[in-house]
mmCIF file of C-alpha atoms in Angstrom:
data_model
loop_
_atom_site.group_PDB
_atom_site.id
_atom_site.type_symbol
_atom_site.label_atom_id
_atom_site.label_comp_id
_atom_site.label_asym_id
_atom_site.label_seq_id
_atom_site.Cartn_x
_atom_site.Cartn_y
_atom_site.Cartn_z
ATOM 1 C CA MET A 12 7.387 10.669 -30.314
ATOM 2 C CA THR A 13 3.741 9.658 -30.539
ATOM 3 C CA LEU A 14 0.728 10.187 -28.311
ATOM 4 C CA GLN A 15 0.582 6.409 -27.935
ATOM 5 C CA GLN A 16 4.104 6.383 -26.498
ATOM 6 C CA ILE A 17 3.214 9.227 -24.139
ATOM 7 C CA LYS A 18 0.145 7.264 -23.005
ATOM 8 C CA TYR A 19 2.329 4.214 -22.350
ATOM 9 C CA VAL A 20 4.957 6.165 -20.386
ATOM 10 C CA LEU A 21 2.287 7.854 -18.261
ATOM 11 C CA GLY A 22 0.736 4.449 -17.633
ATOM 12 C CA VAL A 23 4.048 3.035 -16.393
ATOM 13 C CA ALA A 24 4.684 6.058 -14.178
ATOM 14 C CA ASP A 25 1.153 5.852 -12.770
ATOM 15 C CA SER A 26 1.301 2.088 -12.093
ATOM 16 C CA GLY A 27 4.839 1.979 -10.724
ATOM 17 C CA SER A 28 5.768 -1.071 -12.814
ATOM 18 C CA PHE A 29 5.790 -2.284 -16.405
ATOM 19 C CA ASN A 30 3.861 -5.401 -15.457
ATOM 20 C CA LYS A 31 0.916 -3.557 -13.892
ATOM 21 C CA ALA A 32 0.911 -0.945 -16.662
ATOM 22 C CA SER A 33 0.748 -3.622 -19.360
ATOM 23 C CA GLU A 34 -2.376 -5.078 -17.732
ATOM 24 C CA LYS A 35 -4.112 -1.706 -17.455
ATOM 25 C CA LEU A 36 -3.128 -0.651 -20.990
ATOM 26 C CA TYR A 37 -4.040 -4.017 -22.531
ATOM 27 C CA ILE A 38 -0.645 -4.458 -24.162
ATOM 28 C CA SER A 39 1.953 -7.191 -23.720
ATOM 29 C CA GLN A 40 4.822 -6.317 -21.395
ATOM 30 C CA PRO A 41 7.529 -6.879 -24.075
ATOM 31 C CA SER A 42 5.700 -4.528 -26.468
ATOM 32 C CA LEU A 43 5.274 -1.912 -23.735
ATOM 33 C CA THR A 44 8.930 -2.160 -22.722
ATOM 34 C CA SER A 45 10.041 -1.880 -26.344
ATOM 35 C CA SER A 46 7.882 1.201 -26.943
ATOM 36 C CA VAL A 47 9.273 2.955 -23.851
ATOM 37 C CA HIS A 48 12.850 2.028 -24.855
ATOM 38 C CA ASP A 49 12.255 3.496 -28.317
ATOM 39 C CA LEU A 50 11.018 6.747 -26.796
ATOM 40 C CA GLU A 51 13.994 6.945 -24.406
ATOM 41 C CA ASN A 52 16.354 6.402 -27.342
ATOM 42 C CA GLU A 53 14.632 9.175 -29.269
ATOM 43 C CA LEU A 54 14.875 11.536 -26.290
ATOM 44 C CA SER A 55 18.500 10.528 -25.556
ATOM 45 C CA PHE A 56 17.829 10.126 -21.839
ATOM 46 C CA LYS A 57 16.258 7.521 -19.576
ATOM 47 C CA ILE A 58 12.823 8.248 -18.145
ATOM 48 C CA PHE A 59 12.935 5.351 -15.665
ATOM 49 C CA ASN A 60 15.563 3.790 -13.455
ATOM 50 C CA ARG A 61 15.042 0.034 -13.414
ATOM 51 C CA ASN A 62 16.151 -2.273 -10.599
ATOM 52 C CA SER A 63 15.131 -5.503 -8.865
ATOM 53 C CA ARG A 64 12.624 -3.637 -6.658
ATOM 54 C CA GLY A 65 10.836 -1.939 -9.541
ATOM 55 C CA ILE A 66 11.172 1.422 -11.243
ATOM 56 C CA THR A 67 11.732 5.037 -10.251
ATOM 57 C CA LEU A 68 11.776 8.206 -12.311
ATOM 58 C CA THR A 69 15.082 9.795 -13.256
ATOM 59 C CA GLU A 70 15.518 13.517 -12.675
ATOM 60 C CA LYS A 71 14.835 14.282 -16.350
ATOM 61 C CA GLY A 72 12.113 11.670 -16.294
ATOM 62 C CA ARG A 73 10.212 13.569 -13.580
ATOM 63 C CA ASP A 74 10.279 16.743 -15.691
ATOM 64 C CA PHE A 75 9.206 14.832 -18.782
ATOM 65 C CA ILE A 76 6.296 13.118 -17.006
ATOM 66 C CA SER A 77 5.075 16.465 -15.677
ATOM 67 C CA ASP A 78 5.072 18.032 -19.159
ATOM 68 C CA ALA A 79 3.657 14.864 -20.744
ATOM 69 C CA LYS A 80 0.734 14.838 -18.291
ATOM 70 C CA ASN A 81 -0.187 18.384 -19.282
ATOM 71 C CA LEU A 82 0.108 17.593 -22.982
ATOM 72 C CA TYR A 83 -1.962 14.420 -22.763
ATOM 73 C CA HIS A 84 -4.611 16.178 -20.676
ATOM 74 C CA GLU A 85 -4.996 18.826 -23.381
ATOM 75 C CA TYR A 86 -5.283 16.061 -25.972
ATOM 76 C CA GLN A 87 -8.041 14.385 -23.952
ATOM 77 C CA LYS A 88 -9.907 17.687 -23.610
ATOM 78 C CA LEU A 89 -9.704 18.155 -27.385
ATOM 79 C CA ILE A 90 -11.130 14.676 -27.984
ATOM 80 C CA GLU A 91 -13.968 15.272 -25.518
ATOM 81 C CA LYS A 92 -14.802 18.652 -27.040
ATOM 82 C CA TYR A 93 -15.171 17.337 -30.578
ATOM 83 C CA THR A 94 -16.584 13.887 -29.853
ATOM 84 C CA CYS A 95 -20.372 13.704 -30.082
ATOM 85 C CA HIS A 96 -20.855 11.057 -27.417
ATOM 86 C CA THR A 97 -19.161 11.328 -24.043
ATOM 87 C CA LYS A 98 -19.561 8.262 -21.841
ATOM 88 C CA LYS A 99 -20.356 8.778 -18.164
ATOM 89 C CA SER A 100 -17.410 8.196 -15.869
ATOM 90 C CA PHE A 101 -16.595 8.297 -12.180
ATOM 91 C CA SER A 102 -13.054 8.354 -10.890
ATOM 92 C CA VAL A 103 -11.506 8.792 -7.440
ATOM 93 C CA SER A 104 -7.867 9.409 -6.503
ATOM 94 C CA ALA A 105 -6.885 8.669 -2.916
ATOM 95 C CA LEU A 106 -4.032 8.024 -0.558
ATOM 96 C CA TYR A 107 -3.509 4.370 0.358
ATOM 97 C CA TYR A 108 -6.686 3.946 2.404
ATOM 98 C CA ALA A 109 -8.637 0.698 2.790
ATOM 99 C CA PHE A 110 -11.870 2.577 3.533
ATOM 100 C CA ALA A 111 -11.525 4.561 0.280
ATOM 101 C CA ARG A 112 -11.245 1.310 -1.680
ATOM 102 C CA LYS A 113 -14.203 -0.241 0.148
ATOM 103 C CA ALA A 114 -16.400 2.804 -0.497
ATOM 104 C CA PHE A 115 -15.469 2.711 -4.183
ATOM 105 C CA VAL A 116 -16.461 -0.946 -4.451
ATOM 106 C CA GLU A 117 -19.862 -0.085 -2.952
ATOM 107 C CA VAL A 118 -20.396 2.679 -5.505
ATOM 108 C CA VAL A 119 -19.467 0.377 -8.388
ATOM 109 C CA LYS A 120 -21.987 -2.189 -7.133
ATOM 110 C CA ASN A 121 -24.762 0.385 -6.882
ATOM 111 C CA PHE A 122 -24.118 2.264 -10.152
ATOM 112 C CA SER A 123 -22.714 -0.423 -12.464
ATOM 113 C CA SER A 124 -26.042 -0.766 -14.291
ATOM 114 C CA GLU A 125 -25.970 2.905 -15.339
ATOM 115 C CA GLY A 126 -23.151 2.555 -17.865
ATOM 116 C CA TYR A 127 -20.334 4.317 -16.023
ATOM 117 C CA ASP A 128 -16.631 3.887 -16.664
ATOM 118 C CA PHE A 129 -15.071 3.528 -13.175
ATOM 119 C CA SER A 130 -11.515 4.255 -12.101
ATOM 120 C CA PHE A 131 -9.805 4.212 -8.691
ATOM 121 C CA ARG A 132 -6.234 5.485 -8.291
ATOM 122 C CA GLU A 133 -4.082 5.092 -5.174
ATOM 123 C CA ARG A 134 -1.613 7.978 -5.233
ATOM 124 C CA LYS A 135 0.615 10.182 -3.123
ATOM 125 C CA ALA A 136 -0.849 13.543 -2.062
ATOM 126 C CA SER A 137 0.631 15.671 -4.857
ATOM 127 C CA ASP A 138 -0.732 13.272 -7.491
ATOM 128 C CA VAL A 139 -4.173 13.184 -5.855
ATOM 129 C CA ILE A 140 -4.268 16.967 -6.192
ATOM 130 C CA TYR A 141 -3.049 16.833 -9.786
ATOM 131 C CA ASP A 142 -5.678 14.248 -10.785
ATOM 132 C CA VAL A 143 -8.547 16.405 -9.494
ATOM 133 C CA MET A 144 -7.076 19.574 -10.988
ATOM 134 C CA ALA A 145 -6.651 17.864 -14.365
ATOM 135 C CA GLU A 146 -10.177 16.401 -14.090
ATOM 136 C CA LYS A 147 -8.848 12.856 -14.240
ATOM 137 C CA SER A 148 -10.791 12.294 -11.000
ATOM 138 C CA GLU A 149 -13.979 13.867 -9.695
ATOM 139 C CA LEU A 150 -12.845 13.520 -6.078
ATOM 140 C CA GLY A 151 -9.579 13.215 -4.177
ATOM 141 C CA ILE A 152 -9.247 11.722 -0.690
ATOM 142 C CA LEU A 153 -6.414 13.022 1.487
ATOM 143 C CA TYR A 154 -5.597 14.535 4.870
ATOM 144 C CA LEU A 155 -4.179 17.748 6.280
ATOM 145 C CA SER A 156 -1.747 17.751 9.194
ATOM 146 C CA ASP A 157 0.293 20.365 11.020
ATOM 147 C CA SER A 158 3.248 19.410 8.816
ATOM 148 C CA ASN A 159 1.563 19.560 5.421
ATOM 149 C CA HIS A 160 -1.360 21.942 5.986
ATOM 150 C CA GLU A 161 0.314 25.100 4.674
ATOM 151 C CA ALA A 162 1.876 23.455 1.589
ATOM 152 C CA ILE A 163 -1.229 21.516 0.581
ATOM 153 C CA SER A 164 -3.578 24.455 1.216
ATOM 154 C CA LYS A 165 -1.384 26.615 -1.038
ATOM 155 C CA ASN A 166 -1.363 23.900 -3.706
ATOM 156 C CA LEU A 167 -5.145 23.576 -3.559
ATOM 157 C CA LYS A 168 -5.639 27.340 -3.830
ATOM 158 C CA GLU A 169 -3.307 27.612 -6.829
ATOM 159 C CA ASN A 170 -5.203 24.830 -8.597
ATOM 160 C CA LYS A 171 -8.657 26.201 -7.679
ATOM 161 C CA LEU A 172 -9.564 23.235 -5.523
ATOM 162 C CA SER A 173 -11.331 23.090 -2.163
ATOM 163 C CA PHE A 174 -10.886 20.765 0.825
ATOM 164 C CA HIS A 175 -13.959 19.464 2.642
ATOM 165 C CA LYS A 176 -13.306 18.007 6.076
ATOM 166 C CA LEU A 177 -14.956 14.703 6.981
ATOM 167 C CA THR A 178 -13.389 13.870 10.340
ATOM 168 C CA GLU A 179 -10.285 14.122 12.534
ATOM 169 C CA CYS A 180 -7.919 11.238 13.157
ATOM 170 C CA SER A 181 -4.584 10.447 14.771
ATOM 171 C CA ALA A 182 -1.301 8.924 13.590
ATOM 172 C CA PHE A 183 -0.748 5.202 14.004
ATOM 173 C CA VAL A 184 2.044 2.716 13.438
ATOM 174 C CA TYR A 185 0.882 -0.264 11.374
ATOM 175 C CA MET A 186 2.621 -3.586 12.080
ATOM 176 C CA HIS A 187 2.062 -7.334 12.129
ATOM 177 C CA LYS A 188 0.510 -8.842 15.266
ATOM 178 C CA THR A 189 3.748 -10.794 15.910
ATOM 179 C CA HIS A 190 5.890 -7.635 15.970
ATOM 180 C CA PRO A 191 7.743 -7.172 19.308
ATOM 181 C CA LEU A 192 5.972 -3.809 19.813
ATOM 182 C CA ALA A 193 2.491 -4.938 18.772
ATOM 183 C CA ASP A 194 1.203 -5.188 22.362
ATOM 184 C CA ARG A 195 2.297 -1.659 23.355
ATOM 185 C CA GLU A 196 -0.355 0.939 24.141
ATOM 186 C CA SER A 197 1.678 3.416 22.067
ATOM 187 C CA VAL A 198 5.139 3.681 20.496
ATOM 188 C CA SER A 199 7.632 6.447 19.717
ATOM 189 C CA LEU A 200 10.117 6.943 16.901
ATOM 190 C CA ASP A 201 12.853 5.923 19.340
ATOM 191 C CA ASP A 202 11.059 2.614 19.935
ATOM 192 C CA LEU A 203 10.957 2.004 16.177
ATOM 193 C CA SER A 204 14.585 2.876 15.443
ATOM 194 C CA GLU A 205 15.819 -0.734 15.187
ATOM 195 C CA TYR A 206 13.035 -1.893 12.853
ATOM 196 C CA LYS A 207 12.544 -1.558 9.085
ATOM 197 C CA PHE A 208 10.288 1.205 7.807
ATOM 198 C CA VAL A 209 8.295 0.296 4.663
ATOM 199 C CA THR A 210 6.470 2.857 2.517
ATOM 200 C CA PHE A 211 5.072 3.643 -0.907
ATOM 201 C CA ASP A 212 6.748 7.054 -1.062
ATOM 202 C CA THR A 213 9.260 8.686 1.288
ATOM 203 C CA ASP A 214 8.033 12.142 0.181
ATOM 204 C CA ASP A 215 4.788 11.486 2.053
ATOM 205 C CA LEU A 216 6.734 11.457 5.338
ATOM 206 C CA LYS A 217 6.670 15.251 5.307
ATOM 207 C CA SER A 218 2.987 14.970 6.160
ATOM 208 C CA PHE A 219 3.874 13.223 9.419
ATOM 209 C CA PHE A 220 7.249 14.576 10.502
ATOM 210 C CA SER A 221 9.593 17.531 10.315
ATOM 211 C CA GLU A 222 12.671 17.373 8.096
ATOM 212 C CA GLU A 223 14.750 17.134 11.282
ATOM 213 C CA ASP A 224 12.858 14.018 12.448
ATOM 214 C CA ILE A 225 13.148 12.391 9.035
ATOM 215 C CA GLN A 226 16.934 12.862 8.983
ATOM 216 C CA LEU A 227 17.472 11.991 12.648
ATOM 217 C CA TYR A 228 15.624 8.668 12.490
ATOM 218 C CA GLY A 229 16.718 7.742 8.959
ATOM 219 C CA LEU A 230 13.123 7.548 7.728
ATOM 220 C CA ASN A 231 14.223 8.701 4.274
ATOM 221 C CA GLN A 232 16.151 5.415 3.954
ATOM 222 C CA ALA A 233 13.002 3.325 3.904
ATOM 223 C CA ILE A 234 12.211 0.195 1.925
ATOM 224 C CA THR A 235 10.081 1.605 -0.902
ATOM 225 C CA VAL A 236 7.459 -0.610 -2.552
ATOM 226 C CA ALA A 237 5.005 -0.265 -5.425
ATOM 227 C CA ASP A 238 2.007 -2.220 -4.145
ATOM 228 C CA ARG A 239 0.111 -3.069 -0.964
ATOM 229 C CA ALA A 240 0.735 -6.821 -1.055
ATOM 230 C CA THR A 241 4.522 -6.366 -1.099
ATOM 231 C CA GLU A 242 4.304 -3.814 1.713
ATOM 232 C CA LEU A 243 2.324 -6.176 3.959
ATOM 233 C CA ASN A 244 4.642 -9.092 3.180
ATOM 234 C CA LEU A 245 7.730 -7.092 4.173
ATOM 235 C CA ILE A 246 6.076 -5.728 7.303
ATOM 236 C CA GLU A 247 5.241 -9.246 8.404
ATOM 237 C CA HIS A 248 8.504 -11.020 7.613
ATOM 238 C CA LEU A 249 11.000 -8.269 8.489
ATOM 239 C CA ASN A 250 9.297 -7.025 11.665
ATOM 240 C CA GLY A 251 8.692 -3.880 9.660
ATOM 241 C CA TYR A 252 6.158 -1.099 10.057
ATOM 242 C CA THR A 253 4.570 1.798 8.249
ATOM 243 C CA PHE A 254 2.632 4.908 9.284
ATOM 244 C CA LEU A 255 -1.051 5.563 8.741
ATOM 245 C CA SER A 256 -2.952 8.774 9.352
ATOM 246 C CA GLY A 257 -5.184 6.273 10.981
ATOM 247 C CA VAL A 258 -8.871 6.413 11.198
ATOM 248 C CA SER A 259 -9.811 3.725 13.692
ATOM 249 C CA GLY A 260 -10.653 0.565 11.793
ATOM 250 C CA GLU A 261 -9.035 1.810 8.574
ATOM 251 C CA GLU A 262 -7.301 -1.520 8.078
ATOM 252 C CA SER A 263 -9.371 -4.517 9.136
ATOM 253 C CA SER A 264 -6.956 -7.468 8.773
ATOM 254 C CA GLU A 265 -6.773 -9.627 11.888
ATOM 255 C CA ASP A 266 -3.067 -10.222 11.256
ATOM 256 C CA PHE A 267 -2.063 -6.557 11.557
ATOM 257 C CA VAL A 268 -2.517 -3.978 14.298
ATOM 258 C CA LEU A 269 -2.597 -0.198 14.640
ATOM 259 C CA VAL A 270 -0.567 1.228 17.541
ATOM 260 C CA PRO A 271 -0.843 4.974 18.387
ATOM 261 C CA LEU A 272 2.272 7.029 17.651
ATOM 262 C CA LYS A 273 3.669 9.169 20.471
ATOM 263 C CA ASN A 274 4.888 12.740 20.216
ATOM 264 C CA HIS A 275 8.365 13.622 21.477
ATOM 265 C CA ASP A 276 6.910 14.696 24.823
ATOM 266 C CA GLY A 277 5.251 11.300 25.293
ATOM 267 C CA SER A 278 1.730 12.455 24.502
ATOM 268 C CA VAL A 279 -0.392 10.746 21.865
ATOM 269 C CA ASN A 280 -1.696 13.726 19.948
ATOM 270 C CA ARG A 281 -0.664 13.686 16.292
ATOM 271 C CA SER A 282 -3.878 14.963 14.743
ATOM 272 C CA PHE A 283 -5.039 15.014 11.106
ATOM 273 C CA GLU A 284 -8.048 16.261 9.198
ATOM 274 C CA LEU A 285 -9.358 13.686 6.740
ATOM 275 C CA GLY A 286 -11.465 14.923 3.851
ATOM 276 C CA TYR A 287 -12.072 15.131 0.122
ATOM 277 C CA ILE A 288 -11.079 17.683 -2.504
ATOM 278 C CA GLN A 289 -12.911 18.829 -5.610
ATOM 279 C CA LYS A 290 -13.009 21.744 -8.038
ATOM 280 C CA ASN A 291 -14.040 25.071 -6.495
ATOM 281 C CA GLY A 292 -17.757 25.733 -6.773
ATOM 282 C CA LYS A 293 -18.539 22.258 -8.084
ATOM 283 C CA LYS A 294 -21.471 20.476 -6.467
ATOM 284 C CA LEU A 295 -21.422 16.777 -5.701
ATOM 285 C CA ASP A 296 -23.481 14.817 -8.212
ATOM 286 C CA ASN A 297 -25.457 11.735 -7.162
ATOM 287 C CA ILE A 298 -22.643 9.246 -7.581
ATOM 288 C CA SER A 299 -20.121 11.470 -5.744
ATOM 289 C CA GLN A 300 -22.593 11.959 -2.899
ATOM 290 C CA ALA A 301 -23.061 8.190 -2.719
ATOM 291 C CA TYR A 302 -19.291 7.697 -2.492
ATOM 292 C CA ILE A 303 -18.843 10.231 0.316
ATOM 293 C CA SER A 304 -21.862 8.779 2.150
ATOM 294 C CA SER A 305 -20.285 5.331 1.907
ATOM 295 C CA ILE A 306 -17.048 6.619 3.476
ATOM 296 C CA ILE A 307 -19.019 8.238 6.303
ATOM 297 C CA LYS A 308 -20.838 4.967 6.945
ATOM 298 C CA ILE A 309 -17.667 2.815 6.821
ATOM 299 C CA LEU A 310 -15.827 5.111 9.241
ATOM 300 C CA ASN A 311 -18.900 5.635 11.428
ATOM 301 C CA ILE A 312 -18.504 9.406 11.205
ATOM 302 C CA LYS A 313 -21.144 11.238 13.233
#
């Protein structure tokens, strides 16, 4: 087992596909696949399940990736400590938010002449937290809800991270404008029961719904995708939908709409706190302040 192989495996796990990982790692896909196969043979277990829809981690693979992340992080810290020149970098990890991507593009435009290495990672909540804890990202963008507030707050405390609220928002259902429910003022889970649910990660449902709701409505049997383009394509052509902890105007495509999600009692009141996380006691530097200011401007936060 080599550090290069660990880097490759982490790249595949982070990207969700061998094809995307090969582009980010600047290696041909056959060479990347061969290297991962060699490592799996050495370990005597598979790290990834492979199927027509992409890849998922095996049970042992999840444990291996967790340990490998810690090992590789320590290696990176060692390199930084004993390397004379450390290049400036700015990295953000976020949930799948259009506004977070837009704000990042603005920062890159404004600071590209200053010699930064830039990185933007779209992740599920637990990975956003890990990235900031492991100092892979300066900032993490996520939300707190009634369902996930206790678990995420505990996770942040254990990892010495702090949450800074930017605004409050409500839950929306995201669907194509031709969807039969697209003209409704609001929809419920009952209304959605006959349509296909599409998501990046079924674990993130716990931020929106109780375990009882997830089981009752079969939300854990979703179509799981690895990228935004595939998600939008399925939503359009299968009359599918997904959930967004929607800030109004988060997604700006004219072909898709946001419809408020009802509570069980018929009210429209699923509330979230949107904000950013960072290391405890750490002050925002100029580039981080510029990024947060860009989000505030894009979302028109008062």
